[in-house]
Each structure stands twice: as structure tokens, then as C-alpha cells.
mmCIF file of C-alpha atoms in Angstrom:
data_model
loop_
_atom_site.group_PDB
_atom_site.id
_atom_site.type_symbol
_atom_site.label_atom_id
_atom_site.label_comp_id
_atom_site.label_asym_id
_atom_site.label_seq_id
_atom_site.Cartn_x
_atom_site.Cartn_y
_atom_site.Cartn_z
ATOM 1 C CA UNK A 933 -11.265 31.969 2.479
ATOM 2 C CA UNK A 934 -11.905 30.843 -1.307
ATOM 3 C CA UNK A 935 -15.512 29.369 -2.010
ATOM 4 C CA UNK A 936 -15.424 25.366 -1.605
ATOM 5 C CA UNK A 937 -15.827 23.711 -4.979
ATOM 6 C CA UNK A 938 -14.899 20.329 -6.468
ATOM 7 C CA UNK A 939 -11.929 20.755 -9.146
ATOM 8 C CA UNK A 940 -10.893 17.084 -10.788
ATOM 9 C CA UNK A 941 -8.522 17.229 -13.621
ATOM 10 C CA UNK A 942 -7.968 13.911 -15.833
ATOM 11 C CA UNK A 943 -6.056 13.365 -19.329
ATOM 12 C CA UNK A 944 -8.335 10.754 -21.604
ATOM 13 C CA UNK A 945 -6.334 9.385 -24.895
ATOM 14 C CA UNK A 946 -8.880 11.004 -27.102
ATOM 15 C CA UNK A 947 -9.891 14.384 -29.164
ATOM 16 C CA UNK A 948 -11.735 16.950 -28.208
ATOM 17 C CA UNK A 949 -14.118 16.423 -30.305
ATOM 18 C CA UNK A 950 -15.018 12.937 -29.076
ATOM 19 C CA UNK A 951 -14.855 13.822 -25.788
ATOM 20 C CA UNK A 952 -16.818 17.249 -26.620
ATOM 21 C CA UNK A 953 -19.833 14.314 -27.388
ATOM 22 C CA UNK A 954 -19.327 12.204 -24.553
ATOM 23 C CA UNK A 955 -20.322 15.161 -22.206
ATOM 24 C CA UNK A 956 -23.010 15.984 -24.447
ATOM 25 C CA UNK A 957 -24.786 13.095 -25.911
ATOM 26 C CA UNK A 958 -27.360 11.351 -24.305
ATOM 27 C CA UNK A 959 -26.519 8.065 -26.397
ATOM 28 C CA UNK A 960 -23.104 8.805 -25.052
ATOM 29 C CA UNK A 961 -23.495 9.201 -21.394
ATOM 30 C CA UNK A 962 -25.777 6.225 -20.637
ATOM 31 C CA UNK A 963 -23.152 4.169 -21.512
ATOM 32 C CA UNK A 964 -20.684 5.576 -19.001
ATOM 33 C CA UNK A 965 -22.546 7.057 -16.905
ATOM 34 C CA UNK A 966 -24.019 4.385 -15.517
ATOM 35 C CA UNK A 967 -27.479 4.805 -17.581
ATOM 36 C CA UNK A 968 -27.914 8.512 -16.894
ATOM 37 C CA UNK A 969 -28.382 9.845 -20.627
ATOM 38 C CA UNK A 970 -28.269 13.704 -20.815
ATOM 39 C CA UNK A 971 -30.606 15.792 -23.290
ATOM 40 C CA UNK A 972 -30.408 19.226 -24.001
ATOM 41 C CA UNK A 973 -30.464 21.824 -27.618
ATOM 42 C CA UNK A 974 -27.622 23.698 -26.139
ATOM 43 C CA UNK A 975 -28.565 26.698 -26.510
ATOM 44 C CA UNK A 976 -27.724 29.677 -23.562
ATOM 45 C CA UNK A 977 -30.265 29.443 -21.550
ATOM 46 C CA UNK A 978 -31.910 26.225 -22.481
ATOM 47 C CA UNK A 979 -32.617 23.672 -19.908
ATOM 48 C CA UNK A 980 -30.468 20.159 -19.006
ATOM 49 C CA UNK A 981 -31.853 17.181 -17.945
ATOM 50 C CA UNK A 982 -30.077 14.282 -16.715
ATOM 51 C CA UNK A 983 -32.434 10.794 -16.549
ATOM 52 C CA UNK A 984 -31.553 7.510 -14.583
ATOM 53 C CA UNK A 985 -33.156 5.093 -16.542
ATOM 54 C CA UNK A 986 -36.419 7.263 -16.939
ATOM 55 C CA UNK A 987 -36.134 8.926 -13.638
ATOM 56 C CA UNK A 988 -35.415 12.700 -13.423
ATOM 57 C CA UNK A 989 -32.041 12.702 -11.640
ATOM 58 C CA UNK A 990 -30.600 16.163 -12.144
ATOM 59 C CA UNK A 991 -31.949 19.453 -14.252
ATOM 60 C CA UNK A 992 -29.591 22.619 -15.401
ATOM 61 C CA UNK A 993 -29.362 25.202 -17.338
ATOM 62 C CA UNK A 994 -26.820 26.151 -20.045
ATOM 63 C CA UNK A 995 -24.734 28.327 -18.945
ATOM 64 C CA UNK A 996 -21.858 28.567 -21.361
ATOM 65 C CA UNK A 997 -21.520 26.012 -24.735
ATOM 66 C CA UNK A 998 -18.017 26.567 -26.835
ATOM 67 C CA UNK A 999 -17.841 23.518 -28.712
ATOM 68 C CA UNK A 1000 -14.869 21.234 -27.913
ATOM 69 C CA UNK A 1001 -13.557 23.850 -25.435
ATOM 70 C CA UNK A 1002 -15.735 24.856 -23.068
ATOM 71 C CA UNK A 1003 -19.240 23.320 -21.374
ATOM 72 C CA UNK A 1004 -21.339 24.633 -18.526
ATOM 73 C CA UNK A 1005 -24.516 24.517 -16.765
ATOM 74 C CA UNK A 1006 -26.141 25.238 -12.889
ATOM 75 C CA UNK A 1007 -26.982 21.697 -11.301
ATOM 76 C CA UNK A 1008 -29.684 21.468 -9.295
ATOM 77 C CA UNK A 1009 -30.109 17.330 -8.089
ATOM 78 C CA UNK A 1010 -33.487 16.276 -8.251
ATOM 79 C CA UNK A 1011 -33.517 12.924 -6.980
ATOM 80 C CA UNK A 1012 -33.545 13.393 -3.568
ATOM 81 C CA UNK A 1013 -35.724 16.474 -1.096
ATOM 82 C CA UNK A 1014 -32.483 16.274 1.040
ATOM 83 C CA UNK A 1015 -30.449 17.641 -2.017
ATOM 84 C CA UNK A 1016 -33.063 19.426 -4.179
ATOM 85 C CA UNK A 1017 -33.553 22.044 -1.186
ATOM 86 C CA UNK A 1018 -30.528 23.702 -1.885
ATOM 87 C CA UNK A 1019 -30.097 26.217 -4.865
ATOM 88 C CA UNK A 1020 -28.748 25.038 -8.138
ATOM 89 C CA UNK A 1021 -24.638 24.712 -8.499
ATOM 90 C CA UNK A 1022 -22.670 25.488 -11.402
ATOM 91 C CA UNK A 1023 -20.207 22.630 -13.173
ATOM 92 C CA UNK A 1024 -17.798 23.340 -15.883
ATOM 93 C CA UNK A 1025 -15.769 21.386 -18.275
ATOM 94 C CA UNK A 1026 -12.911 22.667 -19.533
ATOM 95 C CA UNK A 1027 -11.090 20.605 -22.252
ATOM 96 C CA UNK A 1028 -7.201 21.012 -23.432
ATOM 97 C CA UNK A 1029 -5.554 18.802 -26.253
ATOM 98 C CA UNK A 1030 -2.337 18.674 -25.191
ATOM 99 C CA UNK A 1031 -0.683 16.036 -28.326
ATOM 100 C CA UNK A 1032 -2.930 13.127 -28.623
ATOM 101 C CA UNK A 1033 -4.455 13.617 -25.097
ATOM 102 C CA UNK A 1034 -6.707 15.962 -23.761
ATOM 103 C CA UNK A 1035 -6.755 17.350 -20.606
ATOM 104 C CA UNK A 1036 -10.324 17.710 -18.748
ATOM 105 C CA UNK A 1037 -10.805 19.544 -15.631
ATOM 106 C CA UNK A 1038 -14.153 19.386 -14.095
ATOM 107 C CA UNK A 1039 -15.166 22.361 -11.578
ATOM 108 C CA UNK A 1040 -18.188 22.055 -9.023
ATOM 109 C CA UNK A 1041 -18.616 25.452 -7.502
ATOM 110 C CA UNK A 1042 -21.296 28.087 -6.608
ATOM 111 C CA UNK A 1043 -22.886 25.455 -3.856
ATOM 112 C CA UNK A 1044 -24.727 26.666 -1.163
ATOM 113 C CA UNK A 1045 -22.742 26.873 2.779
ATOM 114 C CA UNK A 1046 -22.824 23.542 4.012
ATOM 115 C CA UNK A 1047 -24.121 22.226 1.119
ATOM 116 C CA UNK A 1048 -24.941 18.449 1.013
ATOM 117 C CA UNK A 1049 -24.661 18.732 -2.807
ATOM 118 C CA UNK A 1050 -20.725 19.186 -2.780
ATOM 119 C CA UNK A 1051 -19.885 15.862 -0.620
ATOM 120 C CA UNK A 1052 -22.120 13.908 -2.819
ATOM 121 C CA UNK A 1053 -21.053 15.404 -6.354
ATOM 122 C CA UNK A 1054 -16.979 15.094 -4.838
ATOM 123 C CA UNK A 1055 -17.567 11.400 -4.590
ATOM 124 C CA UNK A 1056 -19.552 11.066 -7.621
ATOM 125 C CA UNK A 1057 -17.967 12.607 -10.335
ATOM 126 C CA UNK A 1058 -14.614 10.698 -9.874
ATOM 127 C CA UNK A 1059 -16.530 7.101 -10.639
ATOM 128 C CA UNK A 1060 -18.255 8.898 -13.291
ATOM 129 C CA UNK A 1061 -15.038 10.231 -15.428
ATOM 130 C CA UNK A 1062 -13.193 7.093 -14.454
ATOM 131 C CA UNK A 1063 -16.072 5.210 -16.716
ATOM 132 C CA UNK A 1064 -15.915 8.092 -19.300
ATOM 133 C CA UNK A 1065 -11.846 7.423 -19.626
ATOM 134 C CA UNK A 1066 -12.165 4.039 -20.126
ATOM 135 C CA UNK A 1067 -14.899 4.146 -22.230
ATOM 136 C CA UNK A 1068 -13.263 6.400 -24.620
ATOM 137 C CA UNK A 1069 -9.924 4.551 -24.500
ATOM 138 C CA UNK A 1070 -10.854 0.963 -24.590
ATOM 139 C CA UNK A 1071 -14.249 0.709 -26.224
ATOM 140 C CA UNK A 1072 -16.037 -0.057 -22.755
ATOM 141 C CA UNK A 1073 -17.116 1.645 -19.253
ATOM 142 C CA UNK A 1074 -16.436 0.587 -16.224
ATOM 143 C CA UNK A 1075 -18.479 -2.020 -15.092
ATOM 144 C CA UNK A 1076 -19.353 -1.526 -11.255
ATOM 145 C CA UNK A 1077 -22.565 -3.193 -10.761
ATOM 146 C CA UNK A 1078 -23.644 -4.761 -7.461
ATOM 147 C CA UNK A 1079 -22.198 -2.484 -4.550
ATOM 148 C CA UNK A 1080 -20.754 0.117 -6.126
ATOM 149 C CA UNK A 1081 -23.467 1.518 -8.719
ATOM 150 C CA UNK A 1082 -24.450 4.550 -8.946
ATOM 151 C CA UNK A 1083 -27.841 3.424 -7.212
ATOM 152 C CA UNK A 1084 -26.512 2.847 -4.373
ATOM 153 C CA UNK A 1085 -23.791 5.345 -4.777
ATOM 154 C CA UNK A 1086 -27.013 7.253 -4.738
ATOM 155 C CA UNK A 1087 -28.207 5.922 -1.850
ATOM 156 C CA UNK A 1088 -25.084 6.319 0.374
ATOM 157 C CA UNK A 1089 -24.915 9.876 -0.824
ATOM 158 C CA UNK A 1090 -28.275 10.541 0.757
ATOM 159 C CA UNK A 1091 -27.771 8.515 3.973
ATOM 160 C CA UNK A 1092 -24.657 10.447 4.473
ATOM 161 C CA UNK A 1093 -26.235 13.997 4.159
ATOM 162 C CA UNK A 1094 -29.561 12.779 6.312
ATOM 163 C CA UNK A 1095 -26.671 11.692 8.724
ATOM 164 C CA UNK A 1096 -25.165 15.241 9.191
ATOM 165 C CA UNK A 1097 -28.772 16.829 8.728
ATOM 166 C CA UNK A 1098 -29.058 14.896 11.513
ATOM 167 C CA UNK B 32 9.403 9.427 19.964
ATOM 168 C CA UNK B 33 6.346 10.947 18.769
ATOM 169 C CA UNK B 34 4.993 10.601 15.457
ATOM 170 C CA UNK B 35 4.733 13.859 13.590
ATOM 171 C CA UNK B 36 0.544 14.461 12.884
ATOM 172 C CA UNK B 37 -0.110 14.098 8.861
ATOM 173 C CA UNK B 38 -3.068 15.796 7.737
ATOM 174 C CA UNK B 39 -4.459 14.848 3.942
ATOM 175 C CA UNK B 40 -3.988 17.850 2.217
ATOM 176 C CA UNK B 41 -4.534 16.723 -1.623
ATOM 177 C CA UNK B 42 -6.537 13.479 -2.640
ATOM 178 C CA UNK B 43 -7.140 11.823 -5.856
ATOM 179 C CA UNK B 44 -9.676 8.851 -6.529
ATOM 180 C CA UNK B 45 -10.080 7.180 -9.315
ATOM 181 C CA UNK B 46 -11.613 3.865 -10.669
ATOM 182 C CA UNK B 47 -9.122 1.010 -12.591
ATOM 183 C CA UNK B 48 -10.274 -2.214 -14.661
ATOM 184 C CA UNK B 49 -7.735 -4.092 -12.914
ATOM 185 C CA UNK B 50 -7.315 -6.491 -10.874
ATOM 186 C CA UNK B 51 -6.009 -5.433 -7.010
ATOM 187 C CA UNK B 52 -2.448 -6.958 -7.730
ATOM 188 C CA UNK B 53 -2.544 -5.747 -10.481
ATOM 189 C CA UNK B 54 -2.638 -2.344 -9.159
ATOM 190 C CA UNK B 55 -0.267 -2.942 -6.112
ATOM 191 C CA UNK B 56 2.226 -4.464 -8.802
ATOM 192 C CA UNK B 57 2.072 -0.843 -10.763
ATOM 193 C CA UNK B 58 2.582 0.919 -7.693
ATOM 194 C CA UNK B 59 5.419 -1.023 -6.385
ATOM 195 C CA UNK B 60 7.733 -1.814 -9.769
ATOM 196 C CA UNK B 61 9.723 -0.259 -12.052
ATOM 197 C CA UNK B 62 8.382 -1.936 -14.822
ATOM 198 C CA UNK B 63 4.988 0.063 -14.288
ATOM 199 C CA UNK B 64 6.433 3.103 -12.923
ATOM 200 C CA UNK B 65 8.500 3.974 -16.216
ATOM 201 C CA UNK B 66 5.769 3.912 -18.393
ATOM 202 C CA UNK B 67 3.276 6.022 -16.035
ATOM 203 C CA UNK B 68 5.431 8.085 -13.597
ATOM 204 C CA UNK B 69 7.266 10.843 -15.739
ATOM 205 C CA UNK B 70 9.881 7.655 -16.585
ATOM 206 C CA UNK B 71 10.965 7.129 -12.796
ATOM 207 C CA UNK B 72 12.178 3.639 -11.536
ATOM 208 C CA UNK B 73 11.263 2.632 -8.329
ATOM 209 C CA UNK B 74 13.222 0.917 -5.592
ATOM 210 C CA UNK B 75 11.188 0.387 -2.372
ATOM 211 C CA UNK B 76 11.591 -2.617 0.172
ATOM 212 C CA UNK B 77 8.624 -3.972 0.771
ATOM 213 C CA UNK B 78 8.214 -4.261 4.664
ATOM 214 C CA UNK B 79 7.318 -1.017 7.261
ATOM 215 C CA UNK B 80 10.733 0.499 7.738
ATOM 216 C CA UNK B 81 11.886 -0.071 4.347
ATOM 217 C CA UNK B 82 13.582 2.007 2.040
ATOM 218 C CA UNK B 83 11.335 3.873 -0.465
ATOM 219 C CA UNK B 84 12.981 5.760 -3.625
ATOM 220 C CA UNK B 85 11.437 7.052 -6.803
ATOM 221 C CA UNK B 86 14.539 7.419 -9.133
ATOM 222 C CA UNK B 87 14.614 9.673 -12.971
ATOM 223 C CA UNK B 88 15.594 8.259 -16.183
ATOM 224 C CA UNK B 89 19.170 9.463 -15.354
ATOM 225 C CA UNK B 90 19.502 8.076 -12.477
ATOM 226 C CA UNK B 91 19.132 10.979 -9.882
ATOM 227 C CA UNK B 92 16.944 10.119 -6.760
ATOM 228 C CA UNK B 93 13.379 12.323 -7.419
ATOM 229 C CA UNK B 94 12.146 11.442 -4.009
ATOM 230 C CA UNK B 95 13.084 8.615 -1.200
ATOM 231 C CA UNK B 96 11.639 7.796 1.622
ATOM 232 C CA UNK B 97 10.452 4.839 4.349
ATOM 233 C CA UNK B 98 7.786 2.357 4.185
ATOM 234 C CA UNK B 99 4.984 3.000 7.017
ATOM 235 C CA UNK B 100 2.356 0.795 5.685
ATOM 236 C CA UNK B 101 2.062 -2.246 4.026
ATOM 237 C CA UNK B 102 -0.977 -4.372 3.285
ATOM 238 C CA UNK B 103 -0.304 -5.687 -0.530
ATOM 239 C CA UNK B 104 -2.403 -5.170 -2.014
ATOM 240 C CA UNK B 105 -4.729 -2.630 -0.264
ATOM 241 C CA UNK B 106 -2.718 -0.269 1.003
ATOM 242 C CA UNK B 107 0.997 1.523 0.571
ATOM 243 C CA UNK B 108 2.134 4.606 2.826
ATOM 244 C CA UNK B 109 5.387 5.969 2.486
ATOM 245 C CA UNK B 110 7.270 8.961 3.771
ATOM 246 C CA UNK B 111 7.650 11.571 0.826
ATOM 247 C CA UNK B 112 11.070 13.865 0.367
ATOM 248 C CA UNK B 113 11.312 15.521 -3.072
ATOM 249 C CA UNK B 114 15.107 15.407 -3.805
ATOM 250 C CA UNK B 115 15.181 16.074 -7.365
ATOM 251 C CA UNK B 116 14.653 20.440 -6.571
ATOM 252 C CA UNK B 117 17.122 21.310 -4.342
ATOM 253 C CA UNK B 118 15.145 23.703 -2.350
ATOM 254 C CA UNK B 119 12.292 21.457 -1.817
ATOM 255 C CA UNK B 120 14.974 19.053 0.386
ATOM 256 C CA UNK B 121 14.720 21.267 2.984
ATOM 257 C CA UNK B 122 11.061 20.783 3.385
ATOM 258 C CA UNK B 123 9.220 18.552 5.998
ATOM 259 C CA UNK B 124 8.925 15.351 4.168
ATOM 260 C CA UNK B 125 5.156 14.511 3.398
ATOM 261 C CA UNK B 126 3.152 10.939 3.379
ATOM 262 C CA UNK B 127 1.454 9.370 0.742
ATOM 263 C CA UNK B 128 -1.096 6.555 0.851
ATOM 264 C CA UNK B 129 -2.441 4.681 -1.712
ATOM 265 C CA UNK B 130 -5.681 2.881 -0.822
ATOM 266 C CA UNK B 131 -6.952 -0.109 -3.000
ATOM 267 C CA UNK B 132 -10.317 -0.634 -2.548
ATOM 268 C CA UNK B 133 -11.396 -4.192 -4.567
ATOM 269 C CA UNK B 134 -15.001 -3.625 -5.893
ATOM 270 C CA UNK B 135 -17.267 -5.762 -8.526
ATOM 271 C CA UNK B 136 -15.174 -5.524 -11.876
ATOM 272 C CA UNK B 137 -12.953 -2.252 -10.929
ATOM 273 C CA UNK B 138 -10.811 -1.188 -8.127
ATOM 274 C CA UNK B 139 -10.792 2.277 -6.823
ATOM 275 C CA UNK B 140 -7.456 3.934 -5.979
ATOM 276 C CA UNK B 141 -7.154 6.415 -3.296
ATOM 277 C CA UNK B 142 -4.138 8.794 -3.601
ATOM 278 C CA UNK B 143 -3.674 10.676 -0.440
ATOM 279 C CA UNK B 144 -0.879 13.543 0.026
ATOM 280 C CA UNK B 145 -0.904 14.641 3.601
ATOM 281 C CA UNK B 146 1.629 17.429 5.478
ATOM 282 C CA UNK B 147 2.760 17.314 9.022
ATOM 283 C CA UNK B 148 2.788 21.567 8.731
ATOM 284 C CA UNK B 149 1.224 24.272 7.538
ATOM 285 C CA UNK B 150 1.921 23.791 3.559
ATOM 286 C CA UNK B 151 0.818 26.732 1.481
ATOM 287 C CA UNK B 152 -0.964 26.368 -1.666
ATOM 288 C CA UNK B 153 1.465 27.321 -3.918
ATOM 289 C CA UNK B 154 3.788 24.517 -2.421
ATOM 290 C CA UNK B 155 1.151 21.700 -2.927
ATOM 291 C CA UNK B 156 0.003 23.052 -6.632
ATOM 292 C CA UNK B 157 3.110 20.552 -7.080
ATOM 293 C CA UNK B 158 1.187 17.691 -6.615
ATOM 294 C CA UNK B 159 -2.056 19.006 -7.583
ATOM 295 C CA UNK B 160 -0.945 19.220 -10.700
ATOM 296 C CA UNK B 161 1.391 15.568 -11.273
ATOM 297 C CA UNK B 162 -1.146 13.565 -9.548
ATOM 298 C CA UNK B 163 -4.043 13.646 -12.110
ATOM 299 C CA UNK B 164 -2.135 12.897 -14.742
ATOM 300 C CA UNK B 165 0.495 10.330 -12.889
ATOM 301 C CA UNK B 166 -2.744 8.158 -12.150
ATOM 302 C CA UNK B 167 -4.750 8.907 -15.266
ATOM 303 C CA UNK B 168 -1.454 7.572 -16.645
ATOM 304 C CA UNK B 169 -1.609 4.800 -14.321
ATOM 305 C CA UNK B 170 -5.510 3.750 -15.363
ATOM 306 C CA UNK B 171 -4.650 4.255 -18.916
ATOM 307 C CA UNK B 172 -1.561 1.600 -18.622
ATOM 308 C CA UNK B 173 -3.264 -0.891 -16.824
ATOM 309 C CA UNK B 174 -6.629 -0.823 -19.088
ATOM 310 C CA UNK B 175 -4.667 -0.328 -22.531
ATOM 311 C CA UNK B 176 -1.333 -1.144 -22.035
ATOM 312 C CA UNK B 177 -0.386 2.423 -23.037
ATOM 313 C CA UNK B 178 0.396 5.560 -20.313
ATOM 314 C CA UNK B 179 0.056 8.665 -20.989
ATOM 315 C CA UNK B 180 2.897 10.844 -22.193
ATOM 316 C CA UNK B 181 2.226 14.786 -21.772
ATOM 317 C CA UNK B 182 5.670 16.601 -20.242
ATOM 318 C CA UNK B 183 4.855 19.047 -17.269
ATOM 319 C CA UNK B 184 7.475 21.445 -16.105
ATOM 320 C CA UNK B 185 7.373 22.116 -11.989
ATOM 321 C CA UNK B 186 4.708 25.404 -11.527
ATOM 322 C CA UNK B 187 6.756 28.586 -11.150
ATOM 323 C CA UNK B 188 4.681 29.493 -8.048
ATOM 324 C CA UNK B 189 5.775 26.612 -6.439
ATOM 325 C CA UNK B 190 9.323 27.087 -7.084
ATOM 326 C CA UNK B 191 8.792 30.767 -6.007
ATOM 327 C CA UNK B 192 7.405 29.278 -2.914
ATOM 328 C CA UNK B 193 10.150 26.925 -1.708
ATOM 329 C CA UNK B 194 12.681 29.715 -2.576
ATOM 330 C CA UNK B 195 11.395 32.204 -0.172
ATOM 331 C CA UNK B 196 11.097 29.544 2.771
ATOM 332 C CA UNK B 197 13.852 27.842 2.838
ATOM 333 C CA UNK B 198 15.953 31.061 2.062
#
């Protein structure tokens, strides 16, 4: 049986290099990810924090940082006890050009068994690099406020693994 | 008759600036399909029943099908039977869905690939591997009026696979 993990490949109309800054800028991510910003040095080792307008959301640390090539870092999720009991995961980015495109393919692994953490981070990170595509191909993020933000993407995420914790 | 069990198998999500007609539209004409879909045309009647096929530049059938849902413009499932390999005809045909879920200022698409057997990896690293970038293609289209042109040959595994099964 092979591990369970998250794997989500996309091709964004962009260069590595932008894209390299989009997964590691916190001036970047707010603006597609929903108003999480990211701030780290990026050095091996060093730690990752991910803040929802102020509030500690996620922490990491850096696991592996080749510029425009290669990103990753453990995730442990810190906004909820239902999540943050687990051990911290491991997500990678791995980016491609291929012409003017460049392929991105996102792996989730290393989660606890049973882990909550993978349901929630399988339905999260597709919203997520949906917004980043669009906002590095037309100038603008999605724009899903109301029901579908990442609050209460938040929220449903947690409901769902209190529901099976049952 | 009984209706073989499909079981999801791969599954894609991802979020459009588009309106849900939009989206239906793309899946469901040629215009759309050309410039996202590997430059297939699309002929599919529009009703449960109907005939379904995804057809190349040169005007060989890719895949063909039947209709077994349709709610324009939430959801599309059709019967799946790769035509364009020739071992891969002798395969059980698969289904794929497309959910459109209407949301505050995006949609989110729902690609589901499901087998009525016992599919090996290999055999679905197929899809796994045209889906992303059929419906990144799609999104990029529909929010910039541009798809996304990157060529992808079948994966040799795959080939390998259907080759010693249908043998």
C-alpha cells in the first residue's frame, strides 16, 4: 500500500521565477490566498509561518529551498486542537517551465494514519492554486467571498473532522 | 439490465471566473474544446442517451460515448471509450462527470473519472496526467481568452499496460 498524500499538478501561464515569489512572498500570498501572507528567511531549517489576517494559521519548517525549482516545508495547522494534535506533514512544490508555462505539482504527504489534516488540505489547496493561477494570469484572484471563503472553508474543514472524530 | 457499478478513481477540482454557462458551453462545444482539449472537436447530443464523441484535429474519433446525465449547466456524465490507441478499445469504457458548482464570483468544476473494474495505476496515469492540464487549459481560456498549449505524448507505462491486458 503506498502512503496517502495529496498530489495536484496545474500549468499557470507564467515563469518560474514569478511563480517561485508567489509561493514565497507574504505580499504575494495574501492576495491569493485569501489573506494568509507567508513569512519566512528561507533558510534549512528556519521556521514558516502562515497568518490569516493576524491569526497564526499554519507553522513549518524549511525543509528544502532551490530557488525557482524546488520548495518545501513540514506543515503542522495551527488553527484548530482537532488538527494541531497530529504531527507536522510535509508539502512540496515542484515547478517545470515547459515553453511559456510552467508546470506546478503540489505534494501533501508524510500525514499521520487517519489523519484529519489530509481531507482538509485535499480540499483546500485546489481553491488556493485556482486563486494563485488566476492571479498570475489575469492580474486578479479569485474572488470567493461569502460561502465559499476560506473562513468558512475553515470551518467546514473542522466540522467535518469533529464529525468522523465523532 | 443492470448498470455496471462506477467507482471515482481520479478527480480534479478546480475554481473558474466564469459564469456556470459559461462553463457548460466550454464543456459541451467545439469552439471551446479546440482551444483547451489537445485541439479535439466535440460532437455530443445533448439529452441522456445521446451520442458523445471527442474527435482530433484530423478527424479520427479520440473517444465516443453516451450521455447519462444532463443538468446544463451543473452537471455532464458521459460514458468514456478511448478510440484513438487501439489497444485501449478493448478496455471497459469509463464515466466521466463534470460537476458545476455556482459559488459567489467563481464556479468550481468537479472532474470525476470513475472505472466499473479493477483499473491499475499505470492504466489511469493516462488521465492523471491530461486532466490537470486539459482543465488548467480550460480555466486559463475562460479567464484570459488564451488555453494552454504544452504537447504531452501518452505515458509509456500506460501503453505497456494496455498491451499486456488486452494481449
Amino acid at each position: 500500500m503506498s502512503e496517502p498524500k495529496f498530489v495536484y499538478v496545474t500549468y499557470i501561464a507564467t515563469t518560474p521565477k514569478k511563480l517561485w515569489q508567489a509561493l514565497t512572498e507574504g505580499d504575494f500570498t495574501r492576495q491569493y490566498w485569501y489573506g494568509t501572507s507567508i513569512e519566512s528567511d528561507w533558510t534549512p531549517g528556519a521556521r514558516v509561518t502562515l497568518r490569516n489576517d493576524g491569526k497564526l494559521s499554519d507553522t513549518g519548517e524549511v525543509l528544502v529551498y532551490e530557488p525557482h525549482r524546488r520548495l518545501s516545508y513540514t506543515w503542522h495547522v495551527e488553527f484548530h486542537e482537532v488538527f494541531s494534535r497530529e504531527k507536522p506533514a510535509r508539502v512540496t512544490f515542484e515547478l517545470e517551465p515547459i515553453g511559456a508555462t510552467v508546470k506546478l505539482t503540489i505534494t501533501h504527504d508524510e500525514f499521520e494514519p487517519g489523519s484529519k489534516v489530509l481531507e482538509a488540505v485535499s480540499n483546500g489547496w485546489p481553491m488556493v492554486l485556482a486563486s494563485l493561477k488566476s492571479l498570475l494570469e489575469t492580474g486578479r484572484p479569485l474572488d470567493t467571498t461569502g460561502a465559499e471563503s476560506l473562513a468558512s472553508a475553515k470551518q467546514q474543514a473542522i466540522a467535518r473532522a469533529q464529525g468522523r472524530a465523532g | 439490465m443492470t448498470e455496471p457499478t462506477f467507482k471515482p478513481k481520479t478527480v480534479y477540482v478546480t475554481y473558474i471566473a466564469a459564469p456556470a454557462d459559461k462553463v457548460w458551453a466550454a464543456l459541451t462545444s467545439s469552439e471551446f474544446t479546440r482551444q483547451y482539449f489537445f485541439g479535439r472537436s466535440i460532437e455530443i447530443e445533448l439529452k441522456v442517451g445521446g451520442r458523445f464523441v471527442l474527435r482530433m484535429p484530423d478527424g479520427r474519433v479520440d473517444v465516443q460515448g453516451r450521455v447519462v446525465e444532463c443538468d446544463p449547466p451543473r452537471k455532464l456524465a458521459v460514458t468514456w471509450r478511448v478510440e484513438w490507441i487501439e489497444e485501449m478499445r478493448k478496455l471497459p469504457e469509463c464515466l466521466v462527470t463534470y460537476q458545476i458548482d455556482a459559488l459567489d464570483g467563481a464556479v468550481r468544476l468537479t472532474m470525476s473519472e470513475a472505472h466499473q473494474w479493477d483499473v491499475p495505476d499505470e492504466i489511469l496515469a493516462g488521465g492523471r496526467m491530461g486532466w490537470p492540464l486539459i482543465l488548467s487549459s480550460l480555466k486559463s481560456l475562460l479567464e484570459t481568452g488564451k488555453g494552454i498549449v504544452v504537447k504531452l505524448e501518452p505515458p509509456k507505462e500506460m501503453l505497456e499496460a494496455v498491451r499486456t491486458r488486452t494481449r
